[in-house]
Amino acid sequence: MCRHFAQGRRSYGWVLHCCLAMLVGLGLFAPQASAETPVEAGYRDFDFGSIVNDTPTGEKPQRKVWWNDGSWWGILWDPASNRYEIHKLNNSTQAWSSTNVAADTRGSAKGDALWDGTHLYLAFHIFTSNPQNVSPAQSAQLWRYSYDNSTDQYSLDLGFPVTINSSNSETLVLTKDGTGQLWITWVQSGDVMINHSVGNDQTWGTPYRLPVQGNDTDGDD
C-alpha cells in the first residue's frame, strides 16, 4: 500500500496511514483510542446537596482524607444530616459511607484533617475571600477524636470543639510538631497569621503575625 509514496501522488498523511495499517496488520502496533472514544475513570459518588458551600472538599492546602487501620477515611458533608461527618471508604465498592460521627454543622465551613496515629484532629474555618475578625460563632474551631479499633469508630473527645482563632479565612491548615504542640496558619488582612496550642490541645494562645514576611501577601496566598 505504501507504493503511493514512491509515486509521489499522495500526501505524507496518507503514507503514515498506510504504514500504520501495515504495522497493525502485523501485530506490531496497537492503535490508540480516537478522540471520539468515551473514556471513564474513577467512581461517581453521592451528591453533597445544596445547603453546604459549592466546594466542601476545598481548599488546595487542606487534607480531607487520612489512612488508618487499613482503610481510607474522610471528612465529608452529609446531605441527610446537613453537617460534616466522618466517612469511611469501602475499598471493594469504592463508595463512601457515613459513620454518623458529627463534626462542624456550619455550611460555609471548610476543614483540614490531621491523623497522628492516636487522635484525629479536624480544624474548621468559615470560608471567605475577604478575611477579617468575626464573632465567636464564626471563628475557627478544633475538633479532636479518639479511635477504637475494636468498634471501628471515632468518638469526639470531652471538651471539644475549642476556638483556635477569631477570624474567617480563605484557607486554614493544621500541623503538629515533634513536641506535641499544634499549630495553625492562615492569611488575614495581608498578613500570614499563626497560632498554637499551649500546654494541651484545648488551650490556645493569642494569634500573631509571622515575624518575617513581605508586604505583597493577599487572601489567596
PDB file of C-alpha atoms in Angstrom:
ATOM      1  CA  MET A   1       0.000   0.000   0.000  1.00  0.00           C
ATOM      2  CA  CYS A   2       2.909   2.335   0.628  1.00  0.00           C
ATOM      3  CA  ARG A   3       3.785   2.323  -3.058  1.00  0.00           C
ATOM      4  CA  HIS A   4       1.808   5.584  -3.332  1.00  0.00           C
ATOM      5  CA  PHE A   5       4.703   7.353  -1.603  1.00  0.00           C
ATOM      6  CA  ALA A   6       7.093   6.272  -4.382  1.00  0.00           C
ATOM      7  CA  GLN A   7       4.666   7.541  -6.995  1.00  0.00           C
ATOM      8  CA  GLY A   8       4.714  10.952  -5.299  1.00  0.00           C
ATOM      9  CA  ARG A   9       0.999  11.499  -5.755  1.00  0.00           C
ATOM     10  CA  ARG A  10      -0.150  11.037  -2.129  1.00  0.00           C
ATOM     11  CA  SER A  11       0.304  13.207   0.931  1.00  0.00           C
ATOM     12  CA  TYR A  12       2.603  12.338   3.820  1.00  0.00           C
ATOM     13  CA  GLY A  13      -0.552  11.817   5.919  1.00  0.00           C
ATOM     14  CA  TRP A  14      -1.639   9.076   3.525  1.00  0.00           C
ATOM     15  CA  VAL A  15       1.792   7.469   3.724  1.00  0.00           C
ATOM     16  CA  LEU A  16       1.630   7.464   7.525  1.00  0.00           C
ATOM     17  CA  HIS A  17      -1.845   5.948   7.370  1.00  0.00           C
ATOM     18  CA  CYS A  18      -0.641   3.197   5.051  1.00  0.00           C
ATOM     19  CA  CYS A  19       2.393   2.335   7.139  1.00  0.00           C
ATOM     20  CA  LEU A  20       0.425   2.232  10.390  1.00  0.00           C
ATOM     21  CA  ALA A  21      -2.141  -0.029   8.755  1.00  0.00           C
ATOM     22  CA  MET A  22       0.615  -2.442   7.809  1.00  0.00           C
ATOM     23  CA  LEU A  23       2.063  -2.421  11.320  1.00  0.00           C
ATOM     24  CA  VAL A  24      -1.346  -3.106  12.838  1.00  0.00           C
ATOM     25  CA  GLY A  25      -1.832  -5.979  10.436  1.00  0.00           C
ATOM     26  CA  LEU A  26       1.494  -7.444  11.515  1.00  0.00           C
ATOM     27  CA  GLY A  27       0.604  -7.012  15.171  1.00  0.00           C
ATOM     28  CA  LEU A  28       3.494  -4.622  15.745  1.00  0.00           C
ATOM     29  CA  PHE A  29       1.469  -1.551  16.613  1.00  0.00           C
ATOM     30  CA  ALA A  30      -1.704  -1.148  18.670  1.00  0.00           C
ATOM     31  CA  PRO A  31      -3.758   1.902  17.693  1.00  0.00           C
ATOM     32  CA  GLN A  32      -4.826   4.296  20.440  1.00  0.00           C
ATOM     33  CA  ALA A  33      -8.444   5.273  21.079  1.00  0.00           C
ATOM     34  CA  SER A  34      -9.659   8.171  18.973  1.00  0.00           C
ATOM     35  CA  ALA A  35     -10.810  11.450  20.460  1.00  0.00           C
ATOM     36  CA  GLU A  36     -14.401  10.281  19.993  1.00  0.00           C
ATOM     37  CA  THR A  37     -13.908   7.178  22.141  1.00  0.00           C
ATOM     38  CA  PRO A  38     -15.517   7.731  25.577  1.00  0.00           C
ATOM     39  CA  VAL A  39     -13.076   7.280  28.453  1.00  0.00           C
ATOM     40  CA  GLU A  40     -14.215   6.935  32.058  1.00  0.00           C
ATOM     41  CA  ALA A  41     -12.002   6.879  35.130  1.00  0.00           C
ATOM     42  CA  GLY A  42     -12.750   6.926  38.825  1.00  0.00           C
ATOM     43  CA  TYR A  43     -16.071   6.476  40.589  1.00  0.00           C
ATOM     44  CA  ARG A  44     -19.128   8.689  40.876  1.00  0.00           C
ATOM     45  CA  ASP A  45     -20.184   9.211  44.483  1.00  0.00           C
ATOM     46  CA  PHE A  46     -23.040  10.859  46.370  1.00  0.00           C
ATOM     47  CA  ASP A  47     -24.314  14.411  45.857  1.00  0.00           C
ATOM     48  CA  PHE A  48     -23.466  16.737  48.766  1.00  0.00           C
ATOM     49  CA  GLY A  49     -26.678  18.728  48.268  1.00  0.00           C
ATOM     50  CA  SER A  50     -27.313  22.477  48.187  1.00  0.00           C
ATOM     51  CA  ILE A  51     -27.088  23.516  51.861  1.00  0.00           C
ATOM     52  CA  VAL A  52     -23.299  23.430  52.093  1.00  0.00           C
ATOM     53  CA  ASN A  53     -20.867  25.638  50.133  1.00  0.00           C
ATOM     54  CA  ASP A  54     -20.112  24.785  46.496  1.00  0.00           C
ATOM     55  CA  THR A  55     -16.749  23.121  47.274  1.00  0.00           C
ATOM     56  CA  PRO A  56     -16.950  21.374  50.662  1.00  0.00           C
ATOM     57  CA  THR A  57     -13.743  19.421  49.961  1.00  0.00           C
ATOM     58  CA  GLY A  58     -11.683  22.554  49.102  1.00  0.00           C
ATOM     59  CA  GLU A  59      -9.211  24.244  49.598  1.00  0.00           C
ATOM     60  CA  LYS A  60      -5.967  23.137  47.938  1.00  0.00           C
ATOM     61  CA  PRO A  61      -3.645  23.098  51.011  1.00  0.00           C
ATOM     62  CA  GLN A  62      -6.157  21.202  53.136  1.00  0.00           C
ATOM     63  CA  ARG A  63      -6.338  17.459  53.719  1.00  0.00           C
ATOM     64  CA  LYS A  64      -9.757  15.788  53.623  1.00  0.00           C
ATOM     65  CA  VAL A  65      -8.739  12.122  53.855  1.00  0.00           C
ATOM     66  CA  TRP A  66      -6.418  10.012  56.014  1.00  0.00           C
ATOM     67  CA  TRP A  67      -5.305   6.379  56.264  1.00  0.00           C
ATOM     68  CA  ASN A  68      -5.956   4.438  59.468  1.00  0.00           C
ATOM     69  CA  ASP A  69      -6.475   0.808  60.438  1.00  0.00           C
ATOM     70  CA  GLY A  70      -6.351  -0.471  56.861  1.00  0.00           C
ATOM     71  CA  SER A  71      -8.905   1.976  55.446  1.00  0.00           C
ATOM     72  CA  TRP A  72      -9.255   5.437  53.973  1.00  0.00           C
ATOM     73  CA  TRP A  73     -11.380   7.876  55.962  1.00  0.00           C
ATOM     74  CA  GLY A  74     -12.648  11.316  55.011  1.00  0.00           C
ATOM     75  CA  ILE A  75     -14.392  14.346  56.444  1.00  0.00           C
ATOM     76  CA  LEU A  76     -17.291  14.873  54.034  1.00  0.00           C
ATOM     77  CA  TRP A  77     -20.542  16.802  54.113  1.00  0.00           C
ATOM     78  CA  ASP A  78     -23.535  14.531  54.684  1.00  0.00           C
ATOM     79  CA  PRO A  79     -26.658  15.860  52.894  1.00  0.00           C
ATOM     80  CA  ALA A  80     -29.021  13.753  55.019  1.00  0.00           C
ATOM     81  CA  SER A  81     -27.943  15.331  58.321  1.00  0.00           C
ATOM     82  CA  ASN A  82     -26.711  18.658  56.872  1.00  0.00           C
ATOM     83  CA  ARG A  83     -23.355  18.507  58.646  1.00  0.00           C
ATOM     84  CA  TYR A  84     -19.816  17.306  58.162  1.00  0.00           C
ATOM     85  CA  GLU A  85     -19.406  13.701  59.251  1.00  0.00           C
ATOM     86  CA  ILE A  86     -16.559  11.197  59.303  1.00  0.00           C
ATOM     87  CA  HIS A  87     -16.909   8.818  56.349  1.00  0.00           C
ATOM     88  CA  LYS A  88     -15.230   5.513  55.545  1.00  0.00           C
ATOM     89  CA  LEU A  89     -14.286   4.260  52.090  1.00  0.00           C
ATOM     90  CA  ASN A  90     -15.338   0.742  51.104  1.00  0.00           C
ATOM     91  CA  ASN A  91     -12.278  -0.489  49.211  1.00  0.00           C
ATOM     92  CA  SER A  92     -14.191  -3.098  47.211  1.00  0.00           C
ATOM     93  CA  THR A  93     -17.039  -0.860  46.015  1.00  0.00           C
ATOM     94  CA  GLN A  94     -15.116   2.443  46.173  1.00  0.00           C
ATOM     95  CA  ALA A  95     -18.126   4.026  47.904  1.00  0.00           C
ATOM     96  CA  TRP A  96     -18.044   6.361  50.899  1.00  0.00           C
ATOM     97  CA  SER A  97     -20.437   5.753  53.779  1.00  0.00           C
ATOM     98  CA  SER A  98     -21.034   7.933  56.817  1.00  0.00           C
ATOM     99  CA  THR A  99     -20.112   6.673  60.272  1.00  0.00           C
ATOM    100  CA  ASN A 100     -22.689   9.125  61.714  1.00  0.00           C
ATOM    101  CA  VAL A 101     -19.945  10.793  63.753  1.00  0.00           C
ATOM    102  CA  ALA A 102     -20.694  14.509  63.648  1.00  0.00           C
ATOM    103  CA  ALA A 103     -18.329  17.404  63.053  1.00  0.00           C
ATOM    104  CA  ASP A 104     -18.950  21.033  62.028  1.00  0.00           C
ATOM    105  CA  THR A 105     -22.548  21.917  61.141  1.00  0.00           C
ATOM    106  CA  ARG A 106     -21.776  25.276  59.531  1.00  0.00           C
ATOM    107  CA  GLY A 107     -22.469  25.088  55.805  1.00  0.00           C
ATOM    108  CA  SER A 108     -19.921  27.786  54.955  1.00  0.00           C
ATOM    109  CA  ALA A 109     -17.105  25.995  56.800  1.00  0.00           C
ATOM    110  CA  LYS A 110     -14.177  24.069  55.346  1.00  0.00           C
ATOM    111  CA  GLY A 111     -11.740  21.877  57.207  1.00  0.00           C
ATOM    112  CA  ASP A 112      -8.251  20.406  57.427  1.00  0.00           C
ATOM    113  CA  ALA A 113      -7.777  16.870  58.799  1.00  0.00           C
ATOM    114  CA  LEU A 114      -4.771  15.523  60.724  1.00  0.00           C
ATOM    115  CA  TRP A 115      -4.433  11.934  61.984  1.00  0.00           C
ATOM    116  CA  ASP A 116      -1.376  11.499  64.242  1.00  0.00           C
ATOM    117  CA  GLY A 117      -1.824   7.791  64.988  1.00  0.00           C
ATOM    118  CA  THR A 118      -3.623   8.441  68.274  1.00  0.00           C
ATOM    119  CA  HIS A 119      -6.044  11.281  67.674  1.00  0.00           C
ATOM    120  CA  LEU A 120      -7.897  12.692  64.712  1.00  0.00           C
ATOM    121  CA  TYR A 121      -7.846  16.486  64.548  1.00  0.00           C
ATOM    122  CA  LEU A 122     -10.250  18.500  62.394  1.00  0.00           C
ATOM    123  CA  ALA A 123      -9.698  22.260  62.112  1.00  0.00           C
ATOM    124  CA  PHE A 124     -12.685  24.101  60.613  1.00  0.00           C
ATOM    125  CA  HIS A 125     -12.887  27.724  59.494  1.00  0.00           C
ATOM    126  CA  ILE A 126     -15.551  29.824  57.786  1.00  0.00           C
ATOM    127  CA  PHE A 127     -14.571  30.323  54.154  1.00  0.00           C
ATOM    128  CA  THR A 128     -14.257  33.835  52.754  1.00  0.00           C
ATOM    129  CA  SER A 129     -12.123  35.670  50.199  1.00  0.00           C
ATOM    130  CA  ASN A 130     -12.097  38.732  52.494  1.00  0.00           C
ATOM    131  CA  PRO A 131     -10.666  37.550  55.852  1.00  0.00           C
ATOM    132  CA  GLN A 132     -11.442  39.571  58.965  1.00  0.00           C
ATOM    133  CA  ASN A 133     -12.154  39.241  62.665  1.00  0.00           C
ATOM    134  CA  VAL A 134     -15.519  37.641  63.369  1.00  0.00           C
ATOM    135  CA  SER A 135     -17.798  36.655  66.230  1.00  0.00           C
ATOM    136  CA  PRO A 136     -17.097  33.501  68.273  1.00  0.00           C
ATOM    137  CA  ALA A 137     -19.796  31.648  66.340  1.00  0.00           C
ATOM    138  CA  GLN A 138     -17.876  32.290  63.109  1.00  0.00           C
ATOM    139  CA  SER A 139     -14.396  31.603  64.480  1.00  0.00           C
ATOM    140  CA  ALA A 140     -12.181  28.647  63.593  1.00  0.00           C
ATOM    141  CA  GLN A 141     -12.699  25.540  65.700  1.00  0.00           C
ATOM    142  CA  LEU A 142     -10.678  22.443  66.535  1.00  0.00           C
ATOM    143  CA  TRP A 143     -12.356  19.057  66.929  1.00  0.00           C
ATOM    144  CA  ARG A 144     -10.451  16.080  68.375  1.00  0.00           C
ATOM    145  CA  TYR A 145     -11.483  12.432  68.183  1.00  0.00           C
ATOM    146  CA  SER A 146     -10.198   9.125  69.557  1.00  0.00           C
ATOM    147  CA  TYR A 147     -10.381   5.899  67.560  1.00  0.00           C
ATOM    148  CA  ASP A 148     -11.474   2.485  68.865  1.00  0.00           C
ATOM    149  CA  ASN A 149     -10.235  -0.259  66.536  1.00  0.00           C
ATOM    150  CA  SER A 150     -12.471  -2.846  68.231  1.00  0.00           C
ATOM    151  CA  THR A 151     -15.592  -0.972  67.096  1.00  0.00           C
ATOM    152  CA  ASP A 152     -14.060   0.694  64.036  1.00  0.00           C
ATOM    153  CA  GLN A 153     -15.400   4.017  65.275  1.00  0.00           C
ATOM    154  CA  TYR A 154     -14.282   7.540  66.153  1.00  0.00           C
ATOM    155  CA  SER A 155     -15.653   9.430  69.144  1.00  0.00           C
ATOM    156  CA  LEU A 156     -15.404  13.142  69.968  1.00  0.00           C
ATOM    157  CA  ASP A 157     -13.157  13.800  72.970  1.00  0.00           C
ATOM    158  CA  LEU A 158     -14.522  15.607  76.005  1.00  0.00           C
ATOM    159  CA  GLY A 159     -14.094  19.372  75.913  1.00  0.00           C
ATOM    160  CA  PHE A 160     -14.089  19.720  72.121  1.00  0.00           C
ATOM    161  CA  PRO A 161     -14.567  21.636  69.889  1.00  0.00           C
ATOM    162  CA  VAL A 162     -12.491  24.619  71.030  1.00  0.00           C
ATOM    163  CA  THR A 163     -11.951  28.006  69.398  1.00  0.00           C
ATOM    164  CA  ILE A 164      -8.474  28.396  67.860  1.00  0.00           C
ATOM    165  CA  ASN A 165      -8.705  31.878  66.335  1.00  0.00           C
ATOM    166  CA  SER A 166     -11.190  34.713  65.868  1.00  0.00           C
ATOM    167  CA  SER A 167     -11.082  35.052  62.091  1.00  0.00           C
ATOM    168  CA  ASN A 168     -12.588  33.707  58.920  1.00  0.00           C
ATOM    169  CA  SER A 169     -10.231  32.972  56.020  1.00  0.00           C
ATOM    170  CA  GLU A 170      -9.904  31.501  52.550  1.00  0.00           C
ATOM    171  CA  THR A 171      -7.979  28.550  53.954  1.00  0.00           C
ATOM    172  CA  LEU A 172      -6.521  27.347  57.235  1.00  0.00           C
ATOM    173  CA  VAL A 173      -4.069  24.491  57.820  1.00  0.00           C
ATOM    174  CA  LEU A 174      -3.138  22.489  60.902  1.00  0.00           C
ATOM    175  CA  THR A 175       0.019  20.604  61.869  1.00  0.00           C
ATOM    176  CA  LYS A 176       1.661  19.066  64.935  1.00  0.00           C
ATOM    177  CA  ASP A 177       5.351  19.344  65.829  1.00  0.00           C
ATOM    178  CA  GLY A 178       7.665  16.850  67.476  1.00  0.00           C
ATOM    179  CA  THR A 179       6.854  18.116  70.968  1.00  0.00           C
ATOM    180  CA  GLY A 180       3.123  17.534  70.519  1.00  0.00           C
ATOM    181  CA  GLN A 181       2.267  21.205  70.052  1.00  0.00           C
ATOM    182  CA  LEU A 182      -0.429  22.007  67.495  1.00  0.00           C
ATOM    183  CA  TRP A 183      -0.040  24.898  65.030  1.00  0.00           C
ATOM    184  CA  ILE A 184      -2.402  26.622  62.611  1.00  0.00           C
ATOM    185  CA  THR A 185      -1.759  29.255  59.952  1.00  0.00           C
ATOM    186  CA  TRP A 186      -3.945  31.372  57.678  1.00  0.00           C
ATOM    187  CA  VAL A 187      -3.862  34.712  55.832  1.00  0.00           C
ATOM    188  CA  GLN A 188      -5.726  37.730  57.191  1.00  0.00           C
ATOM    189  CA  SER A 189      -5.552  41.403  56.145  1.00  0.00           C
ATOM    190  CA  GLY A 190      -2.491  40.727  54.002  1.00  0.00           C
ATOM    191  CA  ASP A 191      -0.585  39.004  56.813  1.00  0.00           C
ATOM    192  CA  VAL A 192       0.354  35.370  57.388  1.00  0.00           C
ATOM    193  CA  MET A 193      -1.079  34.622  60.823  1.00  0.00           C
ATOM    194  CA  ILE A 194      -0.080  31.899  63.292  1.00  0.00           C
ATOM    195  CA  ASN A 195      -1.484  30.398  66.467  1.00  0.00           C
ATOM    196  CA  HIS A 196      -0.588  27.333  68.518  1.00  0.00           C
ATOM    197  CA  SER A 197      -1.726  25.247  71.443  1.00  0.00           C
ATOM    198  CA  VAL A 198      -0.351  25.971  74.925  1.00  0.00           C
ATOM    199  CA  GLY A 199       0.241  23.040  77.245  1.00  0.00           C
ATOM    200  CA  ASN A 200      -2.609  20.917  75.851  1.00  0.00           C
ATOM    201  CA  ASP A 201      -4.819  20.620  72.780  1.00  0.00           C
ATOM    202  CA  GLN A 202      -7.661  22.598  74.377  1.00  0.00           C
ATOM    203  CA  THR A 203      -5.725  25.714  75.354  1.00  0.00           C
ATOM    204  CA  TRP A 204      -4.606  28.122  72.638  1.00  0.00           C
ATOM    205  CA  GLY A 205      -2.593  31.318  72.683  1.00  0.00           C
ATOM    206  CA  THR A 206      -3.210  34.665  71.007  1.00  0.00           C
ATOM    207  CA  PRO A 207      -2.808  34.707  67.201  1.00  0.00           C
ATOM    208  CA  TYR A 208       0.175  36.693  65.919  1.00  0.00           C
ATOM    209  CA  ARG A 209       1.709  37.848  62.660  1.00  0.00           C
ATOM    210  CA  LEU A 210       4.516  35.783  61.127  1.00  0.00           C
ATOM    211  CA  PRO A 211       7.584  37.864  62.142  1.00  0.00           C
ATOM    212  CA  VAL A 212       9.387  37.768  58.779  1.00  0.00           C
ATOM    213  CA  GLN A 213       7.259  38.275  55.678  1.00  0.00           C
ATOM    214  CA  GLY A 214       6.837  40.602  52.738  1.00  0.00           C
ATOM    215  CA  ASN A 215       4.165  43.167  52.022  1.00  0.00           C
ATOM    216  CA  ASP A 216       2.573  41.532  48.982  1.00  0.00           C
ATOM    217  CA  THR A 217       0.562  38.738  50.623  1.00  0.00           C
ATOM    218  CA  ASP A 218      -3.130  38.582  49.761  1.00  0.00           C
ATOM    219  CA  GLY A 219      -6.047  36.420  50.850  1.00  0.00           C
ATOM    220  CA  ASP A 220      -5.432  33.931  48.051  1.00  0.00           C
ATOM    221  CA  ASP A 221      -1.881  33.095  49.186  1.00  0.00           C
TER     222      ASP A 221
END
